[in-house]
């Protein structure tokens, strides 16, 4: 199989979580953190950074504390990301992460983690029914 084995995937996620924690503490991406991201995420890193730089990420938060991220992709489609669950509804996530196992996340989810660590996403208060609607979106094509 050409995919990433489950053990490597867990180690990669753990390493990324440590990097995101360091970014959260320092509010910047050091060279060493950037290198870890590049080593794990490869060619997804630069497009993810563009998403962050373009401020294309919204975090919807409900009074009950539920939160969902919405990313505007390069094709102007909206993608729903669940940061803590390491999930995105884009086709790349479905193919590269779930089916092939060739990546641990997609560029949208990487961007969400980076933006969240930098506190660089637009936060919008919404009710639970709106968040439910975001969660019920089918995979964007």
mmCIF file with all atom_site columns, C-alpha atoms in Angstrom:
data_model
loop_
_atom_site.group_PDB
_atom_site.id
_atom_site.type_symbol
_atom_site.label_atom_id
_atom_site.label_alt_id
_atom_site.label_comp_id
_atom_site.label_asym_id
_atom_site.label_entity_id
_atom_site.label_seq_id
_atom_site.pdbx_PDB_ins_code
_atom_site.Cartn_x
_atom_site.Cartn_y
_atom_site.Cartn_z
_atom_site.occupancy
_atom_site.B_iso_or_equiv
_atom_site.pdbx_formal_charge
_atom_site.auth_seq_id
_atom_site.auth_comp_id
_atom_site.auth_asym_id
_atom_site.auth_atom_id
_atom_site.pdbx_PDB_model_num
ATOM 1   C CA . UNK A 1 1   ? 0.000   0.000  0.000  1.00 0.00 ? 1   UNK A CA 1
ATOM 2   C CA . UNK A 1 2   ? 1.245   3.493  -0.833 1.00 0.00 ? 2   UNK A CA 1
ATOM 3   C CA . UNK A 1 3   ? -0.621  5.108  2.046  1.00 0.00 ? 3   UNK A CA 1
ATOM 4   C CA . UNK A 1 4   ? 0.688   6.365  5.354  1.00 0.00 ? 4   UNK A CA 1
ATOM 5   C CA . UNK A 1 5   ? 0.436   3.671  7.992  1.00 0.00 ? 5   UNK A CA 1
ATOM 6   C CA . UNK A 1 6   ? -1.803  4.371  10.961 1.00 0.00 ? 6   UNK A CA 1
ATOM 7   C CA . UNK A 1 7   ? 1.079   4.547  13.439 1.00 0.00 ? 7   UNK A CA 1
ATOM 8   C CA . UNK A 1 8   ? 2.932   7.147  11.329 1.00 0.00 ? 8   UNK A CA 1
ATOM 9   C CA . UNK A 1 9   ? -0.317  9.097  10.927 1.00 0.00 ? 9   UNK A CA 1
ATOM 10  C CA . UNK A 1 10  ? -0.765  9.260  14.708 1.00 0.00 ? 10  UNK A CA 1
ATOM 11  C CA . UNK A 1 11  ? 2.869   10.324 15.221 1.00 0.00 ? 11  UNK A CA 1
ATOM 12  C CA . UNK A 1 12  ? 2.494   12.978 12.513 1.00 0.00 ? 12  UNK A CA 1
ATOM 13  C CA . UNK A 1 13  ? -0.678  14.363 14.116 1.00 0.00 ? 13  UNK A CA 1
ATOM 14  C CA . UNK A 1 14  ? 1.027   14.411 17.516 1.00 0.00 ? 14  UNK A CA 1
ATOM 15  C CA . UNK A 1 15  ? 4.044   16.278 16.063 1.00 0.00 ? 15  UNK A CA 1
ATOM 16  C CA . UNK A 1 16  ? 1.723   18.767 14.355 1.00 0.00 ? 16  UNK A CA 1
ATOM 17  C CA . UNK A 1 17  ? -0.238  19.297 17.579 1.00 0.00 ? 17  UNK A CA 1
ATOM 18  C CA . UNK A 1 18  ? 3.035   20.110 19.371 1.00 0.00 ? 18  UNK A CA 1
ATOM 19  C CA . UNK A 1 19  ? 3.938   22.595 16.619 1.00 0.00 ? 19  UNK A CA 1
ATOM 20  C CA . UNK A 1 20  ? 0.491   24.225 16.764 1.00 0.00 ? 20  UNK A CA 1
ATOM 21  C CA . UNK A 1 21  ? 0.868   24.531 20.543 1.00 0.00 ? 21  UNK A CA 1
ATOM 22  C CA . UNK A 1 22  ? 4.241   26.278 20.114 1.00 0.00 ? 22  UNK A CA 1
ATOM 23  C CA . UNK A 1 23  ? 2.702   28.626 17.540 1.00 0.00 ? 23  UNK A CA 1
ATOM 24  C CA . UNK A 1 24  ? -0.218  29.296 19.924 1.00 0.00 ? 24  UNK A CA 1
ATOM 25  C CA . UNK A 1 25  ? 2.230   30.222 22.700 1.00 0.00 ? 25  UNK A CA 1
ATOM 26  C CA . UNK A 1 26  ? 4.528   32.441 20.617 1.00 0.00 ? 26  UNK A CA 1
ATOM 27  C CA . UNK A 1 27  ? 1.906   33.807 18.172 1.00 0.00 ? 27  UNK A CA 1
ATOM 28  C CA . UNK A 1 28  ? 4.376   33.254 15.331 1.00 0.00 ? 28  UNK A CA 1
ATOM 29  C CA . UNK A 1 29  ? 5.657   30.456 13.139 1.00 0.00 ? 29  UNK A CA 1
ATOM 30  C CA . UNK A 1 30  ? 9.330   29.884 13.847 1.00 0.00 ? 30  UNK A CA 1
ATOM 31  C CA . UNK A 1 31  ? 11.611  28.356 11.226 1.00 0.00 ? 31  UNK A CA 1
ATOM 32  C CA . UNK A 1 32  ? 11.739  25.101 13.182 1.00 0.00 ? 32  UNK A CA 1
ATOM 33  C CA . UNK A 1 33  ? 7.930   24.921 13.367 1.00 0.00 ? 33  UNK A CA 1
ATOM 34  C CA . UNK A 1 34  ? 7.643   25.720 9.665  1.00 0.00 ? 34  UNK A CA 1
ATOM 35  C CA . UNK A 1 35  ? 10.147  22.943 8.882  1.00 0.00 ? 35  UNK A CA 1
ATOM 36  C CA . UNK A 1 36  ? 8.130   20.373 10.853 1.00 0.00 ? 36  UNK A CA 1
ATOM 37  C CA . UNK A 1 37  ? 4.967   21.409 8.998  1.00 0.00 ? 37  UNK A CA 1
ATOM 38  C CA . UNK A 1 38  ? 6.763   21.164 5.622  1.00 0.00 ? 38  UNK A CA 1
ATOM 39  C CA . UNK A 1 39  ? 8.242   17.758 6.501  1.00 0.00 ? 39  UNK A CA 1
ATOM 40  C CA . UNK A 1 40  ? 4.830   16.346 7.415  1.00 0.00 ? 40  UNK A CA 1
ATOM 41  C CA . UNK A 1 41  ? 2.516   18.240 5.055  1.00 0.00 ? 41  UNK A CA 1
ATOM 42  C CA . UNK A 1 42  ? 4.805   18.835 2.074  1.00 0.00 ? 42  UNK A CA 1
ATOM 43  C CA . UNK A 1 43  ? 3.190   20.621 -0.835 1.00 0.00 ? 43  UNK A CA 1
ATOM 44  C CA . UNK A 1 44  ? 0.061   21.452 1.198  1.00 0.00 ? 44  UNK A CA 1
ATOM 45  C CA . UNK A 1 45  ? 2.000   23.928 3.349  1.00 0.00 ? 45  UNK A CA 1
ATOM 46  C CA . UNK A 1 46  ? 2.243   26.904 0.975  1.00 0.00 ? 46  UNK A CA 1
ATOM 47  C CA . UNK A 1 47  ? -1.424  26.752 -0.170 1.00 0.00 ? 47  UNK A CA 1
ATOM 48  C CA . UNK A 1 48  ? -2.486  26.447 3.488  1.00 0.00 ? 48  UNK A CA 1
ATOM 49  C CA . UNK A 1 49  ? -0.419  29.513 4.399  1.00 0.00 ? 49  UNK A CA 1
ATOM 50  C CA . UNK A 1 50  ? -2.088  31.417 1.540  1.00 0.00 ? 50  UNK A CA 1
ATOM 51  C CA . UNK A 1 51  ? -5.502  30.549 2.965  1.00 0.00 ? 51  UNK A CA 1
ATOM 52  C CA . UNK A 1 52  ? -4.371  31.906 6.350  1.00 0.00 ? 52  UNK A CA 1
ATOM 53  C CA . UNK A 1 53  ? -2.823  35.041 4.791  1.00 0.00 ? 53  UNK A CA 1
ATOM 54  C CA . UNK A 1 54  ? -5.983  35.702 2.758  1.00 0.00 ? 54  UNK A CA 1
ATOM 55  C CA . UNK A 1 55  ? -8.065  35.517 5.940  1.00 0.00 ? 55  UNK A CA 1
ATOM 56  C CA . UNK A 1 56  ? -10.310 32.926 4.295  1.00 0.00 ? 56  UNK A CA 1
ATOM 57  C CA . UNK A 1 57  ? -11.255 31.208 7.561  1.00 0.00 ? 57  UNK A CA 1
ATOM 58  C CA . UNK A 1 58  ? -14.311 31.800 9.715  1.00 0.00 ? 58  UNK A CA 1
ATOM 59  C CA . UNK A 1 59  ? -14.931 30.163 13.072 1.00 0.00 ? 59  UNK A CA 1
ATOM 60  C CA . UNK A 1 60  ? -18.584 29.841 13.968 1.00 0.00 ? 60  UNK A CA 1
ATOM 61  C CA . UNK A 1 61  ? -19.233 29.483 17.702 1.00 0.00 ? 61  UNK A CA 1
ATOM 62  C CA . UNK A 1 62  ? -22.571 28.744 19.346 1.00 0.00 ? 62  UNK A CA 1
ATOM 63  C CA . UNK A 1 63  ? -23.702 29.790 22.839 1.00 0.00 ? 63  UNK A CA 1
ATOM 64  C CA . UNK A 1 64  ? -23.361 26.113 23.849 1.00 0.00 ? 64  UNK A CA 1
ATOM 65  C CA . UNK A 1 65  ? -19.657 26.253 22.946 1.00 0.00 ? 65  UNK A CA 1
ATOM 66  C CA . UNK A 1 66  ? -19.762 24.221 19.735 1.00 0.00 ? 66  UNK A CA 1
ATOM 67  C CA . UNK A 1 67  ? -17.458 25.505 17.039 1.00 0.00 ? 67  UNK A CA 1
ATOM 68  C CA . UNK A 1 68  ? -17.024 24.798 13.351 1.00 0.00 ? 68  UNK A CA 1
ATOM 69  C CA . UNK A 1 69  ? -14.579 26.345 10.910 1.00 0.00 ? 69  UNK A CA 1
ATOM 70  C CA . UNK A 1 70  ? -15.520 27.344 7.400  1.00 0.00 ? 70  UNK A CA 1
ATOM 71  C CA . UNK A 1 71  ? -12.779 27.824 4.817  1.00 0.00 ? 71  UNK A CA 1
ATOM 72  C CA . UNK A 1 72  ? -13.219 29.589 1.509  1.00 0.00 ? 72  UNK A CA 1
ATOM 73  C CA . UNK A 1 73  ? -11.190 27.547 -0.947 1.00 0.00 ? 73  UNK A CA 1
ATOM 74  C CA . UNK A 1 74  ? -9.210  28.754 -3.953 1.00 0.00 ? 74  UNK A CA 1
ATOM 75  C CA . UNK A 1 75  ? -12.228 27.944 -6.150 1.00 0.00 ? 75  UNK A CA 1
ATOM 76  C CA . UNK A 1 76  ? -14.542 29.948 -3.846 1.00 0.00 ? 76  UNK A CA 1
ATOM 77  C CA . UNK A 1 77  ? -16.226 26.809 -2.525 1.00 0.00 ? 77  UNK A CA 1
ATOM 78  C CA . UNK A 1 78  ? -16.862 26.675 1.207  1.00 0.00 ? 78  UNK A CA 1
ATOM 79  C CA . UNK A 1 79  ? -15.423 23.787 3.195  1.00 0.00 ? 79  UNK A CA 1
ATOM 80  C CA . UNK A 1 80  ? -16.418 22.785 6.702  1.00 0.00 ? 80  UNK A CA 1
ATOM 81  C CA . UNK A 1 81  ? -13.591 21.757 9.038  1.00 0.00 ? 81  UNK A CA 1
ATOM 82  C CA . UNK A 1 82  ? -13.727 20.229 12.487 1.00 0.00 ? 82  UNK A CA 1
ATOM 83  C CA . UNK A 1 83  ? -10.334 21.138 13.930 1.00 0.00 ? 83  UNK A CA 1
ATOM 84  C CA . UNK A 1 84  ? -10.199 18.811 16.930 1.00 0.00 ? 84  UNK A CA 1
ATOM 85  C CA . UNK A 1 85  ? -11.582 15.857 14.973 1.00 0.00 ? 85  UNK A CA 1
ATOM 86  C CA . UNK A 1 86  ? -9.071  16.409 12.126 1.00 0.00 ? 86  UNK A CA 1
ATOM 87  C CA . UNK A 1 87  ? -11.888 16.447 9.539  1.00 0.00 ? 87  UNK A CA 1
ATOM 88  C CA . UNK A 1 88  ? -12.695 18.466 6.400  1.00 0.00 ? 88  UNK A CA 1
ATOM 89  C CA . UNK A 1 89  ? -15.513 17.847 3.934  1.00 0.00 ? 89  UNK A CA 1
ATOM 90  C CA . UNK A 1 90  ? -13.412 18.629 0.832  1.00 0.00 ? 90  UNK A CA 1
ATOM 91  C CA . UNK A 1 91  ? -12.844 16.027 -1.865 1.00 0.00 ? 91  UNK A CA 1
ATOM 92  C CA . UNK A 1 92  ? -9.077  16.105 -1.280 1.00 0.00 ? 92  UNK A CA 1
ATOM 93  C CA . UNK A 1 93  ? -9.573  15.074 2.359  1.00 0.00 ? 93  UNK A CA 1
ATOM 94  C CA . UNK A 1 94  ? -11.882 12.254 1.258  1.00 0.00 ? 94  UNK A CA 1
ATOM 95  C CA . UNK A 1 95  ? -9.397  10.996 -1.357 1.00 0.00 ? 95  UNK A CA 1
ATOM 96  C CA . UNK A 1 96  ? -5.950  11.701 0.129  1.00 0.00 ? 96  UNK A CA 1
ATOM 97  C CA . UNK A 1 97  ? -6.643  11.234 3.841  1.00 0.00 ? 97  UNK A CA 1
ATOM 98  C CA . UNK A 1 98  ? -9.512  8.770  4.123  1.00 0.00 ? 98  UNK A CA 1
ATOM 99  C CA . UNK A 1 99  ? -9.287  6.626  0.981  1.00 0.00 ? 99  UNK A CA 1
ATOM 100 C CA . UNK A 1 100 ? -5.593  6.613  0.010  1.00 0.00 ? 100 UNK A CA 1
ATOM 101 C CA . UNK A 1 101 ? -4.069  7.549  3.358  1.00 0.00 ? 101 UNK A CA 1
ATOM 102 C CA . UNK A 1 102 ? -1.371  9.526  1.542  1.00 0.00 ? 102 UNK A CA 1
ATOM 103 C CA . UNK A 1 103 ? -1.770  12.623 3.765  1.00 0.00 ? 103 UNK A CA 1
ATOM 104 C CA . UNK A 1 104 ? -2.724  13.243 7.395  1.00 0.00 ? 104 UNK A CA 1
ATOM 105 C CA . UNK A 1 105 ? -4.801  16.325 6.510  1.00 0.00 ? 105 UNK A CA 1
ATOM 106 C CA . UNK A 1 106 ? -5.780  18.621 3.625  1.00 0.00 ? 106 UNK A CA 1
ATOM 107 C CA . UNK A 1 107 ? -4.718  22.233 3.010  1.00 0.00 ? 107 UNK A CA 1
ATOM 108 C CA . UNK A 1 108 ? -8.005  23.557 4.470  1.00 0.00 ? 108 UNK A CA 1
ATOM 109 C CA . UNK A 1 109 ? -7.557  21.685 7.738  1.00 0.00 ? 109 UNK A CA 1
ATOM 110 C CA . UNK A 1 110 ? -3.882  22.646 7.955  1.00 0.00 ? 110 UNK A CA 1
ATOM 111 C CA . UNK A 1 111 ? -4.875  26.287 7.417  1.00 0.00 ? 111 UNK A CA 1
ATOM 112 C CA . UNK A 1 112 ? -7.522  26.022 10.161 1.00 0.00 ? 112 UNK A CA 1
ATOM 113 C CA . UNK A 1 113 ? -4.967  24.661 12.636 1.00 0.00 ? 113 UNK A CA 1
ATOM 114 C CA . UNK A 1 114 ? -2.433  27.374 11.780 1.00 0.00 ? 114 UNK A CA 1
ATOM 115 C CA . UNK A 1 115 ? -4.999  30.191 11.858 1.00 0.00 ? 115 UNK A CA 1
ATOM 116 C CA . UNK A 1 116 ? -6.417  28.911 15.139 1.00 0.00 ? 116 UNK A CA 1
ATOM 117 C CA . UNK A 1 117 ? -2.954  28.785 16.706 1.00 0.00 ? 117 UNK A CA 1
ATOM 118 C CA . UNK A 1 118 ? -2.245  32.328 15.483 1.00 0.00 ? 118 UNK A CA 1
ATOM 119 C CA . UNK A 1 119 ? -5.770  33.449 16.517 1.00 0.00 ? 119 UNK A CA 1
ATOM 120 C CA . UNK A 1 120 ? -6.116  34.631 12.939 1.00 0.00 ? 120 UNK A CA 1
ATOM 121 C CA . UNK A 1 121 ? -9.637  33.571 12.014 1.00 0.00 ? 121 UNK A CA 1
ATOM 122 C CA . UNK A 1 122 ? -12.806 35.615 11.992 1.00 0.00 ? 122 UNK A CA 1
ATOM 123 C CA . UNK A 1 123 ? -15.008 34.540 14.889 1.00 0.00 ? 123 UNK A CA 1
ATOM 124 C CA . UNK A 1 124 ? -18.771 34.670 14.388 1.00 0.00 ? 124 UNK A CA 1
ATOM 125 C CA . UNK A 1 125 ? -21.403 33.892 17.016 1.00 0.00 ? 125 UNK A CA 1
ATOM 126 C CA . UNK A 1 126 ? -24.205 31.743 15.654 1.00 0.00 ? 126 UNK A CA 1
ATOM 127 C CA . UNK A 1 127 ? -26.949 29.586 17.099 1.00 0.00 ? 127 UNK A CA 1
ATOM 128 C CA . UNK A 1 128 ? -26.779 25.807 17.226 1.00 0.00 ? 128 UNK A CA 1
ATOM 129 C CA . UNK A 1 129 ? -29.189 25.324 14.339 1.00 0.00 ? 129 UNK A CA 1
ATOM 130 C CA . UNK A 1 130 ? -26.884 27.318 12.035 1.00 0.00 ? 130 UNK A CA 1
ATOM 131 C CA . UNK A 1 131 ? -23.917 25.206 13.133 1.00 0.00 ? 131 UNK A CA 1
ATOM 132 C CA . UNK A 1 132 ? -25.991 22.069 12.530 1.00 0.00 ? 132 UNK A CA 1
ATOM 133 C CA . UNK A 1 133 ? -26.614 23.279 8.962  1.00 0.00 ? 133 UNK A CA 1
ATOM 134 C CA . UNK A 1 134 ? -22.871 23.732 8.422  1.00 0.00 ? 134 UNK A CA 1
ATOM 135 C CA . UNK A 1 135 ? -22.258 20.211 9.700  1.00 0.00 ? 135 UNK A CA 1
ATOM 136 C CA . UNK A 1 136 ? -24.898 18.731 7.406  1.00 0.00 ? 136 UNK A CA 1
ATOM 137 C CA . UNK A 1 137 ? -23.302 20.029 4.183  1.00 0.00 ? 137 UNK A CA 1
ATOM 138 C CA . UNK A 1 138 ? -22.389 17.297 1.764  1.00 0.00 ? 138 UNK A CA 1
ATOM 139 C CA . UNK A 1 139 ? -18.867 17.102 0.385  1.00 0.00 ? 139 UNK A CA 1
ATOM 140 C CA . UNK A 1 140 ? -18.246 20.103 -1.821 1.00 0.00 ? 140 UNK A CA 1
ATOM 141 C CA . UNK A 1 141 ? -17.337 19.267 -5.407 1.00 0.00 ? 141 UNK A CA 1
#
